[in-house]
Coordinates of C-alpha atoms and ligand atoms in Angstrom, one line a residue:
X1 CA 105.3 99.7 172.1
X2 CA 104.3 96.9 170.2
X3 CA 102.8 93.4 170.7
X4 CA 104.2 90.2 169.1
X5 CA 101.3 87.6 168.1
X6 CA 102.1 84.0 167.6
X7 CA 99.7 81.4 165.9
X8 CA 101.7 77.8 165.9
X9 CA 100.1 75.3 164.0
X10 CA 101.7 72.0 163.5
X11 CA 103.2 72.8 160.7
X12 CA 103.0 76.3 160.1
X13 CA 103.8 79.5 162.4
X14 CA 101.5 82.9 161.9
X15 CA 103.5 85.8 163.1
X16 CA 102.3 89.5 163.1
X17 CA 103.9 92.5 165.4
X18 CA 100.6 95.3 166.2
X19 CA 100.9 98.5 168.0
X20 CA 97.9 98.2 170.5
X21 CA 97.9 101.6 171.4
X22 CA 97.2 102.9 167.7
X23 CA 96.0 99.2 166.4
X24 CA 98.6 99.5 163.7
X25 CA 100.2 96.6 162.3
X26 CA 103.6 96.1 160.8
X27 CA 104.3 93.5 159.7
X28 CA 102.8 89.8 159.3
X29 CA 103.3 86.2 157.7
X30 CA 103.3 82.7 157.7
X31 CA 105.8 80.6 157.9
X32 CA 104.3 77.3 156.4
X33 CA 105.3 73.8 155.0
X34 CA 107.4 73.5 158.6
X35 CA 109.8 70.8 158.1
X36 CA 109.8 70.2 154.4
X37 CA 112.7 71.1 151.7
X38 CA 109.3 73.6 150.5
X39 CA 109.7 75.3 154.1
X40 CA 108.8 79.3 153.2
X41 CA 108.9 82.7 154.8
X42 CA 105.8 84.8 153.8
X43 CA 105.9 88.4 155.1
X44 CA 103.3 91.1 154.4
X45 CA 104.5 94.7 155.2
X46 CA 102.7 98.2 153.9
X47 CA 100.6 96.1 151.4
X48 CA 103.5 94.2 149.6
X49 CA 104.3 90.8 150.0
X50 CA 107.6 88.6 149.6
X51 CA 108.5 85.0 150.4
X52 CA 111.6 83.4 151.6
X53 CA 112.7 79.9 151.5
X54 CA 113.5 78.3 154.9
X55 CA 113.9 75.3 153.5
X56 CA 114.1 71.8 156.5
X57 CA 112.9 74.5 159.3
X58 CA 110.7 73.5 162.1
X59 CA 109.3 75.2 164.8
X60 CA 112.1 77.1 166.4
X61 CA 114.2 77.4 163.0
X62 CA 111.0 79.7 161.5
X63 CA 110.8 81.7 164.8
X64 CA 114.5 82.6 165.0
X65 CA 114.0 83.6 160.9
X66 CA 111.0 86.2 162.1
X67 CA 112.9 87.5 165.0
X68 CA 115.7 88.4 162.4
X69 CA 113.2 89.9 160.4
X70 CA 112.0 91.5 163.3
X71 CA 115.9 92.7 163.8
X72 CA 115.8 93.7 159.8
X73 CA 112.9 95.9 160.0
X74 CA 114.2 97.5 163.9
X75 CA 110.9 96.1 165.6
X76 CA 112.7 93.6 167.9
X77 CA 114.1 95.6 170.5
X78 CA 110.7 97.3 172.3
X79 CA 108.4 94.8 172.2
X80 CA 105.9 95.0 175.4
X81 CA 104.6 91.2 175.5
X82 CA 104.0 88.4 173.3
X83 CA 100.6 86.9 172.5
X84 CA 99.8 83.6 171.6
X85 CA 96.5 81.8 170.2
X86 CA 96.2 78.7 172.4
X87 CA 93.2 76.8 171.0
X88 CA 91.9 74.8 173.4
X89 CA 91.3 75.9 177.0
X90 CA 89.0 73.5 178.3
X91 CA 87.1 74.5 182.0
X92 CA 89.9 75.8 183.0
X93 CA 90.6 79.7 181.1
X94 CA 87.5 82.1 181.0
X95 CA 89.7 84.7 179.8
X96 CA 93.0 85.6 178.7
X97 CA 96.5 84.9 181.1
X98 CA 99.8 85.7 181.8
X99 CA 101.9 82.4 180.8
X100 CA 103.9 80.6 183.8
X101 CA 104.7 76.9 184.7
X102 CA 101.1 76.4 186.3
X103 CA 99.4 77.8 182.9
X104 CA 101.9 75.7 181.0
X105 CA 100.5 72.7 182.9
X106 CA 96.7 73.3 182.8
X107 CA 97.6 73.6 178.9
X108 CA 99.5 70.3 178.5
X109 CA 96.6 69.0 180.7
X110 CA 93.6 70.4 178.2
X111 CA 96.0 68.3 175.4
X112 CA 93.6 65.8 174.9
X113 CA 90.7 67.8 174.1
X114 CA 93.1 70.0 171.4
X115 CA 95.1 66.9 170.1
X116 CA 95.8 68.8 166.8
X117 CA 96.6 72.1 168.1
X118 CA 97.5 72.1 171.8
X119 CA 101.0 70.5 171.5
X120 CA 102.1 73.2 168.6
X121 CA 100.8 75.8 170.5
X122 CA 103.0 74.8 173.1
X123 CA 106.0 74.4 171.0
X124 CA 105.6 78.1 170.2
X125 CA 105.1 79.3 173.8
X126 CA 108.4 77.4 174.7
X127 CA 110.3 78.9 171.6
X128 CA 109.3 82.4 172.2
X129 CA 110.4 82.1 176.5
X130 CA 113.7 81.0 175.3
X131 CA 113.9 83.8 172.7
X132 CA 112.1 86.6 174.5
X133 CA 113.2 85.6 178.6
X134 CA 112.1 89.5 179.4
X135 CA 109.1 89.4 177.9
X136 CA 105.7 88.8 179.3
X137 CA 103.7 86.1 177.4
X138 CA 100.3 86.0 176.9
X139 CA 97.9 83.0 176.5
X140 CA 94.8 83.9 174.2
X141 CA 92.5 80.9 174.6
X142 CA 89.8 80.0 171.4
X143 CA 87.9 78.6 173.9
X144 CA 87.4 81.2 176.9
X145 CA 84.8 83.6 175.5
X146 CA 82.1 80.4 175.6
X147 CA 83.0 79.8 179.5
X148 CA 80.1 82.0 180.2
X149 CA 77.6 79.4 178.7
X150 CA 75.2 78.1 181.8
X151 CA 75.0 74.7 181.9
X152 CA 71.8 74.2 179.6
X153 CA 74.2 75.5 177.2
X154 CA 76.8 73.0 177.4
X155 CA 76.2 70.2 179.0
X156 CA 75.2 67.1 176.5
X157 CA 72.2 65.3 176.8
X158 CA 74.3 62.0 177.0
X159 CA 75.5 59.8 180.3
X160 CA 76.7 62.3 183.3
X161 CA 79.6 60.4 184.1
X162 CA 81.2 61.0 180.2
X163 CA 81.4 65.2 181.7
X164 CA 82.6 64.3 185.2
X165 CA 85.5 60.9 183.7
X166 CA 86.3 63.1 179.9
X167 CA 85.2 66.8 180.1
X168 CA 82.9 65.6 177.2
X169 CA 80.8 69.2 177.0
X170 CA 80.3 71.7 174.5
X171 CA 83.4 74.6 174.7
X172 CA 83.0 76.5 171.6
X173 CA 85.9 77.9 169.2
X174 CA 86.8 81.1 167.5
X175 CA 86.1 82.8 171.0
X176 CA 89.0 85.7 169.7
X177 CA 87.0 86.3 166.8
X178 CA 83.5 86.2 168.1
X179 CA 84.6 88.5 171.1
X180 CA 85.7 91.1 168.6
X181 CA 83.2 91.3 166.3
X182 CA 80.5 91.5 168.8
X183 CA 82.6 94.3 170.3
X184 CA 82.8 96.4 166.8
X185 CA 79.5 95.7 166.4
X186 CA 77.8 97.6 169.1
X187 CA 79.5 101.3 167.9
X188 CA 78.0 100.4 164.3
X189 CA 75.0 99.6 165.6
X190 CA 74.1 101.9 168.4
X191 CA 73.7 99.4 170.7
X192 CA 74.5 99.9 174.4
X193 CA 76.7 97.5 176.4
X194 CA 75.0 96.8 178.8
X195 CA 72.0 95.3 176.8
X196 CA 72.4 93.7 173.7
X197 CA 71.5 90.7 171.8
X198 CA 73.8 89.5 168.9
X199 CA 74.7 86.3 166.9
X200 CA 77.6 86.5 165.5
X201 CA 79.0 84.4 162.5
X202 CA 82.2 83.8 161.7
X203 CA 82.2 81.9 158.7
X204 CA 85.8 81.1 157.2
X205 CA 87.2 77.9 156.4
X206 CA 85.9 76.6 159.9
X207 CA 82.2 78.6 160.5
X208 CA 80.6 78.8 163.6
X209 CA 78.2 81.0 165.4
X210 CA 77.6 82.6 168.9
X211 CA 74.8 83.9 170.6
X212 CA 76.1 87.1 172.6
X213 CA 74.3 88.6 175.6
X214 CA 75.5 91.9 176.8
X215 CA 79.2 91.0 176.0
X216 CA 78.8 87.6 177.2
X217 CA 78.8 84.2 174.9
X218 CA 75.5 82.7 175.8
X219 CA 75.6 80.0 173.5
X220 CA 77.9 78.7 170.4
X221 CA 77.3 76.0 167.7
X222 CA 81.3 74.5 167.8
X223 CA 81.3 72.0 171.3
X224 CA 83.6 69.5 172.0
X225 CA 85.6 69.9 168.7
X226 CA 85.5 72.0 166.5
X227 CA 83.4 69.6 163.9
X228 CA 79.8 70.1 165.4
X229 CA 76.9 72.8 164.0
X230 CA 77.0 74.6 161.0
X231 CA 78.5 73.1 157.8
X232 CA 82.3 74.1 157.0
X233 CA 84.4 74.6 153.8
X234 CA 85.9 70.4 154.9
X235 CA 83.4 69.1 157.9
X236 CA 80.2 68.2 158.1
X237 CA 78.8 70.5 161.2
X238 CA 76.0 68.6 163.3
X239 CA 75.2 65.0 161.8
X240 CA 73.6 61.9 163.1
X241 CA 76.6 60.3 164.8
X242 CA 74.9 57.4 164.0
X243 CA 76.4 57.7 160.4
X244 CA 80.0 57.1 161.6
X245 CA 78.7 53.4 162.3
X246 CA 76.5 52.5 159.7
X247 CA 79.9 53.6 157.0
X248 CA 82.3 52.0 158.8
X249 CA 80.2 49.2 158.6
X250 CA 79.1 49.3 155.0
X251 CA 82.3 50.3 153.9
X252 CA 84.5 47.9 156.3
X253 CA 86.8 51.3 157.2
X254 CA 87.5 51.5 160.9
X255 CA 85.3 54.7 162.8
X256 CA 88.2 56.9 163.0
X257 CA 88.5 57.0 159.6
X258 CA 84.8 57.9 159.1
X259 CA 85.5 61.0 161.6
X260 CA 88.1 61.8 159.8
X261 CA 86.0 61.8 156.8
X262 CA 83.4 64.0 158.9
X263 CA 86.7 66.4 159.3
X264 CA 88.3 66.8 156.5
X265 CA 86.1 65.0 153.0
X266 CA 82.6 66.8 154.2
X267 CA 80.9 70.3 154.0
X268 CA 81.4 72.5 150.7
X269 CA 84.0 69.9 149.7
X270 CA 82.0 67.0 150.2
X271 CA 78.8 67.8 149.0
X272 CA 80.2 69.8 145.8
X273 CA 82.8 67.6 145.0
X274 CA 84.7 70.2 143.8
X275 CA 86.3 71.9 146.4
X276 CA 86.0 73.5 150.2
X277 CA 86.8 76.9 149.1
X278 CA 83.1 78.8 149.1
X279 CA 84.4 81.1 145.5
X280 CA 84.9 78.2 143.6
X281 CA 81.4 76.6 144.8
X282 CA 79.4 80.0 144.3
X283 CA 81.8 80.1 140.6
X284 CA 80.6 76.4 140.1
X285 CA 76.7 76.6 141.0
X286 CA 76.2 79.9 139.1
X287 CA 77.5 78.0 136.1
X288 CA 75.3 75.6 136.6
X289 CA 76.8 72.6 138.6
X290 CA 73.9 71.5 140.5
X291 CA 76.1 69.7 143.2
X292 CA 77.5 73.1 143.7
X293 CA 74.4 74.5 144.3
X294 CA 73.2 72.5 146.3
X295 CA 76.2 72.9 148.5
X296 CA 75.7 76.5 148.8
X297 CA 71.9 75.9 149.2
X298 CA 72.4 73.9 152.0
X299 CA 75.5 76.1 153.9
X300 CA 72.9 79.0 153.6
X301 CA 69.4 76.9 154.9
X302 CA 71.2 75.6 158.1
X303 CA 73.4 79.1 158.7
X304 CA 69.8 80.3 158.9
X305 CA 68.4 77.5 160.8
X306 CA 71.1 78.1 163.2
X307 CA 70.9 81.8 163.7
X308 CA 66.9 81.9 164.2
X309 CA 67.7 78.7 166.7
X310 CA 69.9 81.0 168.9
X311 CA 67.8 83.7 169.3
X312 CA 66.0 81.3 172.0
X313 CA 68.9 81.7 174.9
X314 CA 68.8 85.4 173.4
X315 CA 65.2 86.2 174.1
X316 CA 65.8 88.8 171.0
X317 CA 68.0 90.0 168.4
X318 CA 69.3 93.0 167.7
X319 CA 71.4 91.7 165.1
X320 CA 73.3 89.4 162.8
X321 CA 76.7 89.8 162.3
X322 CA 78.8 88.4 159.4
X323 CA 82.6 88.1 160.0
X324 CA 85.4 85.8 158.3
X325 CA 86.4 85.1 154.7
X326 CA 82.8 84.2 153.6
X327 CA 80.8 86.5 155.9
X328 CA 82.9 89.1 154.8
X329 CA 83.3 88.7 151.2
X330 CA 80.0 86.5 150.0
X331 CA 77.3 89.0 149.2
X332 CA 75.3 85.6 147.7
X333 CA 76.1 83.5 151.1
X334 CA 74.4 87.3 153.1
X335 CA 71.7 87.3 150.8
X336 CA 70.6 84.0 150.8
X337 CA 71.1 83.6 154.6
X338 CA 69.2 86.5 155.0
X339 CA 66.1 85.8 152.7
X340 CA 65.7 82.9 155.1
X341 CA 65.4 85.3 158.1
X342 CA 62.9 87.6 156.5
X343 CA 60.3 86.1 159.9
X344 CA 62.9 87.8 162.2
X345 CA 62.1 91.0 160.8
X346 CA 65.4 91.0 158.8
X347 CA 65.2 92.6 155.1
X348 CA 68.4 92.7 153.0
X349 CA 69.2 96.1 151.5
X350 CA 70.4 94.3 148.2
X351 CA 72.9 97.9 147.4
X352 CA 74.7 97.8 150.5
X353 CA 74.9 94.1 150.7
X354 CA 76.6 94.3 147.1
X355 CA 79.0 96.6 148.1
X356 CA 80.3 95.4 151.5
X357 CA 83.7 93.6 150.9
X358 CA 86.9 92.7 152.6
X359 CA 88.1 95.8 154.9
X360 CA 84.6 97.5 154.9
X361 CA 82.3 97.2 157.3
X362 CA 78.4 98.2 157.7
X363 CA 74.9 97.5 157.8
X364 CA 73.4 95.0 155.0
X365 CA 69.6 95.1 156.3
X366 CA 67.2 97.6 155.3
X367 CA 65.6 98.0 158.7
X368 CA 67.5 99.0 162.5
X369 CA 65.7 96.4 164.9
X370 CA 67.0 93.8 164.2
X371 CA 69.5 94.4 161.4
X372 CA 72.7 92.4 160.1
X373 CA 76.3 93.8 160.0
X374 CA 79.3 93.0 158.4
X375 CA 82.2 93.4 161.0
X376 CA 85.7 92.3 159.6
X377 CA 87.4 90.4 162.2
X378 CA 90.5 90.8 163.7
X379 CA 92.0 88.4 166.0
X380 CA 96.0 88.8 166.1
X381 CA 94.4 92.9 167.1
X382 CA 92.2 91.1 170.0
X383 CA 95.2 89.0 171.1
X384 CA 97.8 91.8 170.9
X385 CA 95.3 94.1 173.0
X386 CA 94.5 91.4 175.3
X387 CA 98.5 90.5 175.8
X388 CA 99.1 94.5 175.8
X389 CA 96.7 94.8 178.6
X390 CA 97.9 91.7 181.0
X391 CA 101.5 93.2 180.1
X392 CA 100.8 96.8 181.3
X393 CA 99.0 95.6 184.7
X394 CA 102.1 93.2 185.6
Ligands
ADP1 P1 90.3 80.8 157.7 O1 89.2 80.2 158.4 O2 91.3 79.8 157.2 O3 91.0 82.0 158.4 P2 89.1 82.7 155.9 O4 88.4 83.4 157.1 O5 90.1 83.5 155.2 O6 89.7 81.3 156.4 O7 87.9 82.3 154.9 C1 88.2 81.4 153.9 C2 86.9 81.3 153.1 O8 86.4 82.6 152.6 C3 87.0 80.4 151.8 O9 85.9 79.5 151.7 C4 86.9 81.4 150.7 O10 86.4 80.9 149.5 C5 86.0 82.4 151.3 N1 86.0 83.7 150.5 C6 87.0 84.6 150.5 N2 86.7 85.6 149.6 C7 85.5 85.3 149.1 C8 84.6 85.9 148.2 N3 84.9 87.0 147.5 N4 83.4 85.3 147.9 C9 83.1 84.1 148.5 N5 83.8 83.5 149.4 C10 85.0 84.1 149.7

């Protein structure tokens, strides 16, 4: 039986149906530019890819055009649950849950710490009950992995009262994804369950790290939002938030404009000028842009600053592990990020670094203790096997 996964963004909806059982998957897409005449369909099956206008469609239009999809290709009828990303959890999910009114409500009420994405996801959750009554629903939350942070962890070094009056603490993001990867990780590396020491890096369009102790999230460099630690394809990572006053100042722009600045104008984007996508900055600096290379320069010195700064909670490492677009795919962003960790006892094996790529995993370090990995991630697999399992025990 298989599982449906549903990522609703505010204007796109990320479909994909997996088998859990033999990890299979069948189909997937997008369906993007929700609400424009551009509306599209994009579906990915055995390798091939085709596109569909759907043009005006919203929400509920786009999941009604994937369940006939669904219909098309005979997947519909069968299904054992449906999944759904959920990006923030706040406090209040350490793990994944079986959706019903109460969960519904503790989402709506963690909507002010996921402005952007916590009203979508809910959209898609509502769509899917009224389309799939039988079905049980899963909620995957980004944020429930880092629950088992102590204190020390997350708790900000500003006044009390802002954690007790606004939940202002660190929660941490791409929980799925670091979960998963840590998970792979420890058959690849012949590490035993029960006592391990990872970081793990996701680094895709948004990058963040974790520090993993025996299958627990010790520590993570997202917090409140997404927007703090390492430097992104658009944000800035950690800053002096100092800066958002002394621009807004200079500049006579309101603050929230200088966030959103932070957000969306900073990281490979704002430092390169050229663009927040890491190929074109590596394409750029090796011919020569020096903006370019500095951008990469810097995303490499403070991924390493960050990963030798989390093997404090960790006590050790047993190793690194590269996941998402750029820690899959950018043998230069290893490399370089690795040269920098040479003091850990980490040595790159320049051959095997070369040749790990999207859909290949490994070891990219000569040495075992510590070594670095390349784990692709999977998180609509983690969602459908966490939905699967929730189903199965109902
Ligand atoms: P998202 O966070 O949106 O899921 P991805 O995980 O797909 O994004 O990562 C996107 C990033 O991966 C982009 O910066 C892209 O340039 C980078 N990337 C993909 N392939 C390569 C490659 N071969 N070399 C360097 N960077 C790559």
């Amino acid at each position: 039986m298989n599982v449906l996964v549903l990522n609703c963004g505010s204007s796109s909806l990320k479909f994909a149906v997996i088998d859990p059982d033999t990890t299979v998957e069948h189909v997937s897409g997008i369906a993007q530019r929700l609400g424009s005449p551009e509306a599209s369909l994009d579906v990915r099956r055995n390798g091939s890819r085709s596109s569909r206008p759907i043009a005006g469609a919203r929400h509920e239009a786009a999941l009604r055009a994937v369940v006939d999809l669904l219909r098309d290709l005979g997947l519909a009828d069968g299904l054992l649950a449906v999944g759904h990303r959920v990006v923030h959890g706040g406090s209040k999910f350490a793990g994944s849950m079986a959706i019903t009114p109460e969960v519904i409500a503790q989402v709506e009420e963690c909507v002010p710490l996921g402005p952007l994405h916590n009203p979508s996801n809910l959209v898609g959750i509502r769509i899917a009950q009224e389309l799939f009554p039988s079905l049980v629903q899963v909620g995957v939350f980004d944020t429930a992995f880092h629950q088992t942070m102590p204190p020390v962890a997350y708790t900000y070094p500003v006044p009390y009262e802002w954690l007790e009056r606004h939940g202002v603490r660190r929660y941490g993001f791409h929980g799925t994804s670091h979960r998963f990867v840590a998970q792979r990780a420890l058959a690849l590396a012949g590490l035993p369950a029960d006592d391990h020491a990872l970081v793990t890096a996701h680094l895709g369009n948004g990058c963040s790290c974790a520090a993993v102790r025996n299958g627990r999230s010790v520590d993570t460099t997202m917090g409140l939002t997404p927007l703090e630690g390492l430097m992104m394809g658009t944000r800035s990572g950690s800053v002096d938030p100092a800066i958002i006053g002394h621009v807004a100042g200079a500049e006579k722009r309101p603050p929230q404009e200088v966030l959103d600045a932070l957000n969306k104008g900073s990281g490979l984007l704002g430092v390169s000028g050229l663009s927040n996508d890491m190929r074109t900055v590596e394409e750029a600096a090796a011919a020569g842009n020096a903006r370019a290379g500095l951008a990469l320069d810097i995303f490499c010195y403070v991924l390493a600053k960050t990963v030798a700064a989390l093997v404090v909670p960790l006590g050790r490492l047993d190793a690194l592990v590269f996941t998402g677009g750029i820690g899959e795919n950018s043998a230069t962003v290893r490399e370089r990020t690795l040269r920098q960790l040479e003091f850990l006892g980490l040595s790159v094996d320049a051959a095997a670094n070369a040749a790990h790529g999207r859909g290949t995993r490994g070891r990219v370090t000569t040495g075992l203790k510590p070594q670095a990995l390349v784990v692709p991630t999977n998180e609509e697999l983690m969602i459908a096997l966490d939905a699967a399992g929730i189903a199965r025990a109902a």
